Amino acid sequence: MVRGIRGTWCGALLLVGVLVGGVSGCGPETPPAPGGPSSGVSGPAVPSATPTAPAPPSDPTPPGATTAPGTPGTPGTPGTPGLPTADPRPDEVLVEVVVNGGFAGVRNRLVVHYDGSWTSRSGTAPPRTGRQTPAETAELRAALEDPAYARVPERPKDSTIADGSQYYVTYRHRLVVADDGERPPALRRVFAALPEGGPPTNP
């Protein structure tokens, strides 16, 4: 009887020892090698590839913006005052000279065209016409286009002569007023190139 009970306890102790031995053999798992699969609950997946930076847009110009203008061309050189900018027509007026005043109070007018033709009016007399030679017309144009003439004062500096005449020279919308007194050399050159030296001063 006693032997039966002792045998039962020995068998129970042996079973407990086997169970305890099995549990002690289930120790903590060895951590996996780097890069190997992990055991238990996995954390968030880590992307294996290195993220690539987004490529810049092909056209960085924002919508509605305009691109910078191209390199501007070389600006033209401003023309000298009094110089023509285009070939005029032959029938265009080259120069007009009006004389008025004087003791008799005249008002005469001379008009010269680019082709050399001219018309002179004196008072109530019929107009007189003529034509310069090409060389004479070229000299008149050269005198008018001379930069020195562009610097002639538009009015004489000295006071006008009593009972003298005044001359109004219009060339390319620029008016120069002269009198019977001393004239600048550039203005004298223009008068010397005019047909008959300019409009008549007599009535």
Backbone as ProteinMPNN parsed JSONL, in Angstrom:
{"seq_chain_A": "MVRGIRGTWCGALLLVGVLVGGVSGCGPETPPAPGGPSSGVSGPAVPSATPTAPAPPSDPTPPGATTAPGTPGTPGTPGTPGLPTADPRPDEVLVEVVVNGGFAGVRNRLVVHYDGSWTSRSGTAPPRTGRQTPAETAELRAALEDPAYARVPERPKDSTIADGSQYYVTYRHRLVVADDGERPPALRRVFAALPEGGPPTNP", "coords_chain_A": {"N_chain_A": [[0.838, -1.197, 0.0], [1.823, 1.256, 0.954], [3.996, 1.323, -0.747], [2.671, 1.525, -3.138], [1.582, 4.029, -3.062], [3.898, 5.621, -2.877], [5.039, 5.046, -5.302], [3.242, 6.249, -6.99], [3.565, 8.944, -6.362], [6.175, 9.289, -7.149], [5.953, 8.947, -9.877], [4.409, 11.145, -10.474], [6.104, 13.244, -9.763], [8.143, 12.819, -11.614], [6.82, 13.425, -13.983], [6.267, 16.101, -13.59], [8.887, 17.049, -13.535], [9.666, 16.506, -16.138], [7.983, 18.232, -17.516], [8.801, 20.718, -16.457], [11.41, 20.776, -17.33], [10.975, 20.885, -20.063], [9.823, 23.387, -20.284], [11.874, 25.034, -19.374], [13.613, 24.767, -21.424], [12.547, 26.384, -23.347], [13.641, 29.071, -23.775], [14.425, 32.607, -24.177], [14.238, 33.745, -27.512], [16.875, 33.63, -29.876], [18.127, 36.64, -31.166], [17.428, 37.575, -34.509], [19.76, 37.488, -37.244], [21.258, 40.457, -38.578], [19.291, 41.946, -41.085], [17.881, 39.608, -41.469], [14.77, 37.693, -41.156], [12.457, 38.877, -38.756], [11.218, 37.716, -35.582], [8.083, 37.148, -33.997], [5.818, 39.894, -33.381], [5.799, 42.085, -36.041], [7.277, 45.315, -36.673], [6.526, 48.51, -38.19], [6.911, 48.418, -41.715], [10.034, 49.046, -43.236], [11.046, 50.959, -45.908], [13.04, 49.55, -48.449], [14.405, 50.767, -50.521], [16.234, 53.722, -51.305], [14.726, 56.871, -51.037], [13.961, 58.819, -53.926], [14.757, 62.099, -54.981], [12.304, 64.408, -56.114], [12.103, 65.184, -59.605], [13.002, 68.357, -61.072], [10.567, 70.643, -62.46], [10.042, 70.76, -66.019], [9.528, 73.204, -67.199], [10.115, 75.99, -65.607], [8.739, 78.365, -65.569], [6.208, 80.232, -64.133], [2.6, 79.897, -64.424], [1.07, 82.267, -66.559], [3.158, 84.031, -66.38], [5.54, 85.956, -68.155], [8.255, 85.363, -70.31], [11.61, 86.581, -70.142], [12.458, 89.301, -72.272], [14.219, 89.005, -75.38], [17.652, 89.761, -76.201], [17.936, 93.125, -76.734], [18.182, 94.86, -79.854], [20.871, 96.847, -81.143], [20.462, 100.156, -80.287], [19.413, 102.747, -82.521], [21.432, 105.446, -83.687], [20.76, 108.644, -82.567], [19.505, 111.086, -84.773], [21.143, 113.958, -86.166], [20.033, 117.202, -85.396], [18.078, 118.716, -87.899], [18.916, 117.13, -89.981], [17.852, 115.137, -92.721], [15.755, 112.213, -92.45], [14.786, 110.388, -94.231], [14.524, 109.634, -97.732], [13.309, 112.321, -99.454], [10.392, 113.219, -101.419], [10.599, 114.444, -104.817], [8.934, 116.681, -105.24], [8.544, 117.76, -102.761], [8.796, 120.379, -100.325], [11.85, 121.939, -99.905], [13.074, 124.19, -98.633], [11.811, 127.179, -97.222], [11.586, 130.641, -97.488], [10.703, 133.633, -96.102], [10.335, 137.089, -96.373], [9.746, 140.055, -94.675], [8.644, 143.339, -93.686], [10.814, 146.105, -93.514], [11.255, 149.41, -95.022], [9.202, 149.807, -96.823], [7.406, 147.925, -96.06], [7.218, 145.19, -97.004], [6.205, 141.87, -98.056], [7.403, 139.11, -99.037], [7.97, 135.929, -100.666], [9.786, 132.897, -100.939], [10.039, 129.683, -102.261], [11.638, 126.61, -102.35], [12.012, 123.495, -103.91], [12.82, 119.979, -103.484], [13.671, 118.958, -105.905], [14.912, 121.052, -107.058], [13.359, 122.956, -108.29], [11.822, 126.174, -108.052], [9.802, 128.804, -106.606], [9.004, 132.194, -106.589], [7.403, 134.785, -104.919], [6.258, 138.056, -105.003], [4.737, 140.56, -103.502], [1.877, 141.711, -105.184], [2.554, 140.948, -107.654], [2.853, 138.726, -110.506], [3.812, 135.318, -109.813], [7.208, 134.218, -109.98], [9.118, 131.654, -111.491], [11.549, 128.987, -111.531], [14.454, 126.842, -111.918], [16.992, 125.261, -110.186], [20.335, 124.148, -110.956], [21.487, 120.71, -110.746], [23.887, 120.747, -109.257], [23.709, 123.187, -107.902], [21.425, 122.757, -106.346], [22.366, 120.666, -104.766], [24.342, 121.987, -103.316], [22.768, 123.783, -101.859], [21.281, 122.006, -100.272], [23.364, 120.835, -98.843], [24.223, 123.029, -97.362], [22.015, 123.476, -95.748], [21.862, 121.082, -94.358], [24.121, 121.122, -92.898], [25.716, 120.601, -89.81], [26.504, 122.896, -88.454], [24.643, 124.779, -89.211], [22.408, 123.848, -87.883], [22.979, 124.693, -85.364], [22.631, 127.375, -85.397], [21.326, 130.275, -83.869], [17.825, 130.617, -83.18], [16.767, 133.104, -83.25], [18.027, 136.403, -83.854], [20.693, 137.64, -81.806], [21.279, 140.326, -81.328], [19.567, 143.51, -81.295], [16.985, 144.242, -83.658], [17.442, 145.95, -86.791], [16.383, 149.262, -87.303], [13.593, 149.859, -89.368], [14.419, 147.773, -90.893], [14.569, 144.597, -92.666], [13.09, 141.452, -91.957], [13.878, 138.003, -91.997], [12.491, 134.888, -92.467], [13.357, 131.718, -92.164], [12.497, 128.528, -92.98], [13.146, 125.227, -92.405], [12.652, 121.879, -92.531], [10.651, 122.016, -90.48], [11.868, 123.669, -88.661], [12.355, 126.898, -87.567], [14.196, 129.722, -88.371], [15.049, 132.975, -87.602], [16.217, 135.85, -89.144], [17.933, 138.96, -89.722], [18.795, 142.106, -91.274], [21.258, 142.52, -90.242], [24.469, 141.4, -88.956], [25.173, 138.053, -89.792], [25.426, 134.604, -88.794], [28.115, 132.502, -90.057], [27.197, 130.001, -91.077], [24.533, 130.552, -91.654], [24.823, 132.548, -93.54], [25.914, 131.04, -95.59], [23.701, 129.495, -96.355], [21.961, 131.484, -97.402], [23.515, 132.333, -99.525], [23.346, 130.143, -101.184], [20.72, 130.104, -101.983], [18.216, 130.472, -104.57], [18.706, 133.308, -106.542], [19.683, 134.556, -104.33], [17.78, 134.644, -102.353], [14.418, 135.703, -101.374], [13.08, 138.644, -102.967], [13.612, 141.942, -101.622], [12.273, 144.195, -102.258], [9.065, 145.802, -102.932]], "CA_chain_A": [[0.0, 0.0, 0.0], [2.751, 2.394, 1.016], [4.792, 1.289, -1.968], [1.844, 1.998, -4.252], [1.456, 5.516, -2.984], [5.211, 6.198, -3.186], [5.257, 4.945, -6.754], [2.392, 7.248, -7.668], [4.214, 10.269, -6.202], [7.401, 9.343, -7.999], [5.544, 9.16, -11.276], [3.947, 12.539, -10.64], [7.282, 14.107, -9.735], [8.859, 12.652, -12.868], [6.077, 14.15, -15.02], [6.504, 17.54, -13.352], [10.263, 17.362, -13.946], [9.733, 16.568, -17.619], [7.324, 19.477, -17.969], [9.66, 21.853, -16.111], [12.572, 20.757, -18.23], [10.557, 21.377, -21.392], [9.601, 24.849, -20.242], [13.167, 25.725, -19.267], [14.289, 24.754, -22.735], [11.953, 27.426, -24.232], [14.176, 30.363, -23.357], [14.238, 33.705, -25.153], [14.763, 33.451, -28.861], [18.086, 34.329, -30.307], [17.735, 37.679, -32.143], [17.85, 37.23, -35.881], [20.907, 38.213, -37.794], [20.855, 41.701, -39.297], [18.762, 41.704, -42.425], [17.069, 38.396, -41.474], [13.375, 37.907, -40.747], [12.275, 39.037, -37.321], [10.184, 36.851, -35.035], [7.071, 37.837, -33.215], [5.058, 40.938, -34.078], [6.689, 42.952, -36.839], [6.987, 46.752, -36.643], [6.234, 49.081, -39.524], [7.882, 48.053, -42.754], [10.968, 50.103, -43.628], [11.343, 50.8, -47.356], [14.421, 49.129, -48.694], [15.066, 51.632, -51.516], [16.441, 55.115, -50.899], [13.789, 57.724, -51.8], [14.578, 59.673, -54.955], [14.225, 63.465, -54.955], [11.492, 64.679, -57.332], [12.801, 65.932, -60.651], [12.46, 69.719, -61.248], [9.697, 70.761, -63.649], [10.766, 71.098, -67.247], [9.351, 74.623, -67.507], [9.924, 76.641, -64.313], [8.01, 79.629, -65.672], [4.85, 80.066, -63.574], [1.533, 80.232, -65.375], [0.753, 83.675, -66.693], [4.343, 84.874, -66.425], [6.167, 86.091, -69.472], [9.697, 85.186, -70.276], [12.353, 87.822, -70.353], [12.65, 89.567, -73.704], [15.546, 88.716, -75.896], [18.6, 90.862, -76.181], [17.49, 94.138, -77.697], [19.166, 95.24, -80.854], [21.6, 98.075, -80.867], [19.608, 101.289, -80.627], [19.929, 103.599, -83.574], [22.038, 106.693, -83.259], [19.827, 109.736, -82.834], [19.94, 111.933, -85.879], [21.519, 115.328, -85.88], [18.921, 118.087, -85.733], [18.153, 119.335, -89.218], [19.274, 116.173, -91.01], [16.696, 114.341, -93.148], [15.794, 110.816, -92.042], [14.349, 109.552, -95.343], [14.618, 110.312, -99.021], [12.057, 113.035, -99.714], [9.9, 113.242, -102.793], [11.125, 115.63, -105.525], [8.059, 117.847, -105.163], [8.459, 118.26, -101.394], [9.463, 121.656, -100.091], [13.162, 121.848, -99.262], [13.229, 125.333, -97.744], [10.938, 128.327, -97.494], [12.114, 131.88, -96.929], [9.756, 134.749, -96.171], [10.89, 138.361, -95.932], [8.746, 141.105, -94.49], [9.129, 144.527, -93.001], [11.469, 147.11, -94.337], [10.626, 150.735, -95.064], [7.963, 149.716, -97.601], [6.518, 146.918, -95.475], [7.004, 144.122, -97.98], [6.065, 140.484, -97.6], [7.711, 138.275, -100.19], [8.137, 134.524, -100.276], [10.529, 132.032, -101.86], [9.91, 128.263, -101.931], [12.515, 125.76, -103.156], [11.689, 122.079, -103.756], [13.981, 119.086, -103.496], [14.149, 118.741, -107.269], [15.566, 122.273, -107.53], [12.4, 123.94, -108.782], [11.534, 127.195, -107.043], [8.772, 129.803, -106.907], [9.193, 133.421, -105.833], [6.241, 135.667, -104.975], [6.568, 139.403, -104.527], [3.55, 141.41, -103.499], [0.775, 141.32, -106.054], [3.081, 140.613, -108.978], [2.755, 137.295, -110.823], [4.966, 134.557, -109.279], [8.291, 133.833, -110.886], [9.556, 130.275, -111.257], [12.828, 128.604, -112.124], [14.987, 125.563, -111.451], [18.433, 125.226, -109.961], [21.055, 122.999, -111.503], [21.725, 119.708, -109.693], [24.988, 121.16, -108.383], [23.22, 124.258, -107.036], [20.529, 122.145, -105.355], [23.192, 119.902, -103.825], [24.994, 122.94, -102.415], [21.759, 124.296, -100.931], [20.989, 120.947, -99.3], [24.526, 120.687, -97.96], [24.235, 124.162, -96.433], [20.937, 123.292, -94.775], [22.137, 119.885, -93.556], [25.356, 121.335, -92.148], [25.47, 120.687, -88.362], [26.689, 124.268, -87.985], [23.387, 125.506, -89.388], [21.499, 123.406, -86.82], [23.319, 125.42, -84.136], [22.351, 128.808, -85.559], [20.216, 130.681, -82.991], [16.561, 130.78, -83.882], [16.538, 134.542, -83.391], [19.283, 137.139, -83.697], [20.96, 138.075, -80.44], [21.229, 141.792, -81.266], [18.281, 144.108, -81.639], [16.802, 144.389, -85.099], [17.722, 147.27, -87.351], [15.167, 150.044, -87.545], [13.127, 149.821, -90.759], [15.078, 146.686, -91.616], [13.738, 143.451, -93.034], [13.27, 140.205, -91.211], [13.834, 136.831, -92.872], [12.041, 133.699, -91.745], [13.834, 130.557, -92.913], [11.905, 127.293, -92.438], [13.72, 123.997, -92.957], [12.256, 120.714, -91.739], [9.853, 122.454, -89.339], [12.641, 124.527, -87.757], [12.306, 128.285, -88.036], [15.294, 130.597, -87.989], [14.751, 134.361, -87.952], [17.416, 136.652, -89.373], [17.653, 140.338, -90.119], [19.793, 142.655, -92.184], [22.524, 142.682, -89.547], [25.47, 140.343, -89.107], [24.606, 136.707, -89.734], [26.436, 133.556, -88.61], [28.611, 131.978, -91.342], [26.349, 128.92, -91.595], [23.337, 131.162, -92.223], [25.248, 133.224, -94.784], [26.075, 129.999, -96.613], [22.365, 129.137, -96.846], [21.469, 132.562, -98.257], [24.303, 132.362, -100.757], [22.942, 129.02, -102.048], [19.334, 130.253, -102.399], [18.036, 131.084, -105.889], [18.708, 134.767, -106.561], [20.078, 135.039, -103.014], [16.633, 134.736, -101.458], [13.304, 136.481, -101.926], [13.396, 140.076, -103.126], [13.217, 142.798, -100.509], [11.471, 145.306, -102.752], [7.665, 145.423, -103.099]], "C_chain_A": [[0.859, 1.227, 0.0], [3.58, 2.463, -0.241], [3.978, 1.8, -3.127], [1.75, 3.503, -4.237], [2.763, 6.161, -3.354], [5.469, 6.138, -4.675], [4.439, 5.983, -7.488], [3.029, 8.613, -7.563], [5.471, 10.37, -7.064], [7.029, 9.582, -9.426], [5.099, 10.593, -11.492], [5.114, 13.487, -10.658], [8.057, 14.006, -11.04], [8.159, 13.427, -13.974], [6.28, 15.651, -14.875], [7.896, 17.917, -13.789], [10.383, 17.463, -15.448], [9.128, 17.857, -18.121], [8.191, 20.684, -17.678], [10.864, 21.904, -17.02], [12.213, 21.262, -19.602], [10.374, 22.873, -21.392], [10.907, 25.572, -20.165], [13.907, 25.715, -20.568], [13.747, 25.791, -23.676], [12.388, 28.773, -23.749], [13.93, 31.425, -24.412], [14.896, 33.358, -26.471], [16.002, 34.259, -29.128], [17.713, 35.377, -31.343], [18.237, 37.318, -33.525], [19.02, 38.073, -36.316], [20.424, 39.449, -38.524], [20.406, 41.367, -40.704], [17.881, 40.508, -42.499], [15.67, 38.706, -41.027], [13.283, 37.989, -39.253], [11.141, 38.146, -36.871], [9.2, 37.682, -34.246], [6.368, 38.878, -34.064], [6.021, 41.857, -34.782], [6.262, 44.396, -36.684], [6.669, 47.252, -38.039], [7.33, 48.746, -40.518], [8.717, 49.258, -43.13], [11.263, 49.94, -45.102], [12.805, 50.51, -47.569], [15.141, 50.065, -49.639], [15.176, 53.045, -50.969], [15.508, 56.011, -51.693], [14.529, 58.654, -52.741], [13.93, 61.043, -54.93], [13.425, 63.713, -56.22], [12.258, 65.525, -58.325], [12.184, 67.306, -60.801], [11.575, 69.765, -62.466], [10.475, 71.22, -64.851], [10.64, 72.554, -67.598], [9.093, 75.355, -66.209], [9.12, 77.915, -64.38], [6.62, 79.452, -65.13], [3.812, 80.448, -64.582], [1.259, 81.716, -65.371], [1.963, 84.574, -66.743], [4.911, 84.884, -67.82], [7.657, 85.944, -69.324], [10.37, 86.504, -70.568], [12.559, 88.061, -71.825], [14.069, 89.279, -74.127], [16.43, 89.937, -75.855], [18.191, 91.908, -77.193], [18.59, 94.468, -78.676], [19.831, 96.542, -80.484], [20.754, 99.265, -81.249], [20.253, 102.158, -81.672], [20.492, 104.887, -83.008], [21.092, 107.828, -83.563], [20.376, 110.663, -83.9], [20.294, 113.33, -85.412], [20.376, 116.24, -86.246], [19.129, 118.735, -87.094], [18.489, 118.373, -90.327], [18.054, 115.37, -91.423], [16.859, 112.893, -92.758], [15.364, 109.882, -93.151], [14.458, 110.362, -96.631], [13.294, 111.006, -99.311], [11.64, 112.91, -101.169], [10.421, 114.495, -103.49], [10.26, 116.868, -105.376], [7.881, 118.362, -103.735], [9.248, 119.558, -101.262], [10.784, 121.415, -99.353], [13.321, 122.967, -98.236], [12.263, 126.428, -98.187], [11.514, 129.542, -96.787], [11.08, 132.982, -97.17], [10.457, 135.987, -95.637], [9.748, 139.352, -95.779], [9.36, 142.261, -93.724], [9.766, 145.488, -93.978], [10.688, 148.425, -94.344], [9.287, 150.667, -95.787], [7.001, 148.681, -97.047], [6.201, 145.787, -96.434], [6.74, 142.796, -97.271], [6.207, 139.601, -98.821], [8.088, 136.866, -99.727], [8.848, 133.759, -101.376], [10.412, 130.597, -101.356], [10.779, 127.471, -102.896], [12.166, 124.316, -102.857], [12.96, 121.235, -103.869], [14.509, 118.821, -104.903], [14.807, 119.986, -107.862], [14.611, 123.319, -108.071], [12.064, 124.926, -107.666], [10.472, 128.159, -107.556], [8.984, 130.997, -105.998], [7.973, 134.319, -106.036], [6.618, 137.003, -104.335], [5.331, 140.279, -104.646], [2.43, 140.838, -104.338], [1.246, 140.95, -107.455], [2.925, 139.118, -109.238], [3.98, 136.544, -110.283], [5.98, 134.256, -110.374], [8.772, 132.444, -110.505], [10.891, 130.033, -111.933], [13.258, 127.254, -111.571], [16.496, 125.683, -111.309], [19.048, 124.044, -110.692], [21.233, 121.965, -110.387], [22.838, 120.107, -108.744], [24.531, 122.256, -107.422], [22.287, 123.704, -105.951], [21.321, 121.367, -104.317], [23.887, 120.834, -102.843], [24.003, 123.516, -101.408], [21.42, 123.247, -99.87], [22.15, 120.769, -98.332], [24.584, 121.817, -96.942], [23.168, 123.996, -95.351], [21.205, 122.111, -93.849], [23.424, 120.004, -92.75], [25.037, 121.402, -90.656], [25.652, 122.096, -87.812], [25.409, 125.086, -88.156], [22.363, 125.091, -88.317], [21.777, 124.12, -85.503], [23.107, 126.92, -84.25], [21.2, 129.19, -84.632], [18.942, 130.923, -83.792], [16.169, 132.246, -84.036], [17.867, 135.267, -83.195], [19.444, 137.639, -82.262], [20.841, 139.591, -80.304], [19.842, 142.292, -81.63], [18.199, 144.299, -83.149], [17.073, 145.831, -85.53], [16.405, 147.992, -87.623], [14.863, 150.084, -89.037], [13.845, 148.746, -91.574], [14.102, 145.548, -91.896], [14.048, 142.27, -92.101], [13.029, 139.04, -92.153], [13.494, 135.613, -92.009], [12.376, 132.476, -92.603], [13.282, 129.306, -92.242], [12.499, 126.103, -93.17], [13.392, 122.858, -92.009], [11.627, 121.127, -90.41], [10.653, 123.263, -88.32], [12.713, 125.922, -88.366], [13.488, 129.06, -87.473], [14.962, 132.0, -88.503], [16.065, 135.13, -88.064], [16.981, 138.069, -89.74], [18.747, 140.815, -91.052], [21.148, 142.851, -91.519], [23.483, 141.528, -89.836], [24.828, 138.978, -88.907], [25.728, 135.697, -89.48], [26.883, 133.005, -89.965], [27.72, 130.884, -91.92], [25.08, 129.485, -92.222], [23.676, 131.913, -93.506], [25.425, 132.213, -95.911], [24.728, 129.591, -97.198], [21.84, 130.215, -97.781], [22.231, 132.629, -99.567], [23.887, 131.265, -101.717], [21.496, 129.139, -102.511], [19.256, 130.815, -103.817], [17.901, 132.601, -105.765], [19.044, 135.357, -105.181], [18.947, 135.176, -102.026], [15.525, 135.562, -102.071], [13.688, 137.955, -102.04], [12.909, 140.882, -101.91], [12.431, 144.022, -100.96], [10.03, 144.86, -102.955], [7.401, 144.774, -104.453]], "O_chain_A": [[0.683, 2.13, -0.818], [3.842, 3.552, -0.752], [4.522, 2.446, -4.022], [1.829, 4.161, -5.275], [2.767, 7.158, -4.077], [6.045, 7.06, -5.251], [4.885, 6.538, -8.492], [3.049, 9.37, -8.534], [5.772, 11.421, -7.629], [7.703, 10.336, -10.128], [5.362, 11.191, -12.535], [5.146, 14.426, -11.453], [8.578, 15.01, -11.524], [8.822, 14.026, -14.819], [6.44, 16.378, -15.856], [8.091, 18.991, -14.358], [11.068, 18.332, -15.987], [9.663, 18.503, -19.022], [8.324, 21.575, -18.517], [11.287, 22.984, -17.433], [12.993, 21.963, -20.247], [10.715, 23.556, -22.358], [11.075, 26.613, -20.801], [14.754, 26.577, -20.802], [14.37, 26.084, -24.697], [11.541, 29.567, -23.338], [13.292, 31.159, -25.431], [15.97, 32.758, -26.521], [16.158, 35.394, -28.679], [17.042, 35.046, -32.321], [19.348, 36.812, -33.681], [19.243, 39.188, -35.843], [19.303, 39.48, -39.031], [21.056, 40.605, -41.419], [17.169, 40.351, -43.491], [15.381, 39.814, -40.575], [13.964, 37.246, -38.547], [10.224, 37.844, -37.635], [9.496, 38.818, -33.876], [6.319, 38.776, -35.289], [6.965, 42.357, -34.17], [5.074, 44.698, -36.578], [6.559, 46.456, -38.972], [8.518, 48.787, -40.2], [8.193, 50.355, -43.323], [11.697, 48.865, -45.516], [13.685, 51.125, -46.967], [16.367, 50.164, -49.584], [14.294, 53.504, -50.244], [15.491, 55.926, -52.921], [15.579, 59.202, -52.405], [12.706, 61.155, -54.865], [13.827, 63.273, -57.297], [12.968, 66.459, -57.952], [10.967, 67.442, -60.675], [11.792, 69.014, -63.417], [11.443, 71.971, -64.734], [11.536, 73.112, -68.231], [7.957, 75.355, -65.733], [8.836, 78.506, -63.339], [5.89, 78.589, -65.618], [4.08, 81.227, -65.497], [1.219, 82.35, -64.317], [1.849, 85.747, -67.101], [4.77, 83.919, -68.571], [8.242, 86.356, -68.323], [9.785, 87.414, -71.156], [12.813, 87.113, -72.569], [14.997, 89.308, -73.319], [15.981, 91.029, -75.507], [18.105, 91.617, -78.386], [19.777, 94.369, -78.364], [19.371, 97.252, -79.59], [20.357, 99.391, -82.408], [21.475, 102.299, -81.718], [20.057, 105.353, -81.955], [20.655, 107.972, -84.704], [21.565, 110.979, -83.919], [19.8, 113.81, -84.392], [19.789, 116.077, -87.315], [20.21, 119.236, -87.402], [18.373, 118.725, -91.501], [17.283, 114.953, -90.559], [17.979, 112.382, -92.733], [15.558, 108.672, -93.028], [14.48, 111.592, -96.62], [12.26, 110.344, -99.405], [12.436, 112.542, -102.032], [10.663, 115.507, -102.833], [10.774, 117.987, -105.384], [7.132, 119.316, -103.523], [10.221, 119.8, -101.976], [10.815, 120.765, -98.308], [13.669, 122.703, -97.085], [11.95, 126.571, -99.369], [11.885, 129.468, -95.616], [10.648, 133.218, -98.298], [11.092, 135.947, -94.584], [8.89, 139.468, -96.654], [10.462, 142.158, -93.185], [9.314, 145.656, -95.11], [9.613, 148.535, -93.755], [8.345, 151.372, -95.426], [5.874, 148.577, -97.532], [5.033, 145.463, -96.649], [7.007, 142.626, -96.082], [5.243, 139.372, -99.551], [8.466, 136.643, -98.577], [8.572, 133.93, -102.564], [10.652, 130.321, -100.18], [10.676, 127.633, -104.112], [12.035, 123.937, -101.693], [14.016, 121.711, -104.287], [15.684, 118.493, -105.067], [15.213, 119.984, -109.024], [15.012, 124.462, -108.29], [12.025, 124.563, -106.491], [10.269, 128.311, -108.76], [9.127, 130.846, -104.785], [7.559, 134.582, -107.165], [7.221, 137.05, -103.263], [4.934, 140.683, -105.739], [2.075, 139.664, -104.232], [0.434, 140.672, -108.337], [2.87, 138.327, -108.296], [5.083, 137.092, -110.297], [5.63, 134.068, -111.54], [8.824, 132.101, -109.323], [11.304, 130.795, -112.806], [12.508, 126.604, -110.843], [17.182, 126.154, -112.216], [18.368, 123.067, -111.006], [21.14, 122.308, -109.208], [22.751, 119.838, -107.546], [24.92, 122.255, -106.254], [22.346, 124.12, -104.794], [20.997, 121.397, -103.129], [24.01, 120.508, -101.662], [24.345, 123.717, -100.243], [21.287, 123.579, -98.692], [21.94, 120.574, -97.135], [24.952, 121.596, -95.789], [23.39, 124.334, -94.188], [20.817, 122.139, -92.681], [23.779, 119.092, -92.004], [24.171, 122.181, -90.258], [25.027, 122.457, -86.815], [25.12, 125.973, -87.353], [21.542, 125.908, -87.898], [20.918, 124.155, -84.622], [23.375, 127.658, -83.303], [20.186, 128.493, -84.608], [18.986, 131.376, -84.936], [15.326, 132.581, -84.868], [18.731, 134.798, -82.454], [18.475, 138.008, -81.599], [20.361, 140.088, -79.286], [19.042, 141.559, -82.212], [19.211, 144.492, -83.824], [16.95, 146.777, -84.753], [15.443, 147.399, -88.11], [15.749, 150.31, -89.861], [13.871, 148.808, -92.803], [12.966, 145.547, -91.422], [15.143, 142.151, -91.55], [12.123, 139.064, -92.987], [14.117, 135.354, -90.979], [11.75, 132.238, -93.636], [13.564, 129.05, -91.071], [12.377, 125.98, -94.389], [13.793, 122.861, -90.845], [12.024, 120.645, -89.348], [10.161, 123.517, -87.221], [13.084, 126.094, -89.527], [13.744, 129.054, -86.269], [14.639, 132.187, -89.676], [16.915, 135.059, -87.177], [15.812, 138.326, -90.027], [19.534, 140.016, -91.56], [22.092, 143.302, -92.166], [23.332, 140.791, -90.811], [24.045, 138.772, -87.98], [26.861, 135.916, -89.907], [26.113, 133.036, -90.924], [27.507, 130.843, -93.131], [24.598, 128.951, -93.221], [22.891, 131.91, -94.453], [25.114, 132.51, -97.065], [24.619, 129.365, -98.403], [21.322, 129.896, -98.851], [21.655, 132.947, -100.607], [24.044, 131.412, -102.929], [21.068, 128.354, -103.356], [20.145, 131.562, -104.228], [17.091, 133.106, -104.989], [18.727, 136.513, -104.901], [19.129, 135.766, -100.961], [15.677, 136.072, -103.181], [14.529, 138.443, -101.286], [11.92, 140.529, -101.268], [11.973, 144.805, -100.127], [9.78, 143.668, -103.134], [6.267, 144.397, -104.747]]}, "name": "protein", "num_of_chains": 1, "seq": "MVRGIRGTWCGALLLVGVLVGGVSGCGPETPPAPGGPSSGVSGPAVPSATPTAPAPPSDPTPPGATTAPGTPGTPGTPGTPGLPTADPRPDEVLVEVVVNGGFAGVRNRLVVHYDGSWTSRSGTAPPRTGRQTPAETAELRAALEDPAYARVPERPKDSTIADGSQYYVTYRHRLVVADDGERPPALRRVFAALPEGGPPTNP"}
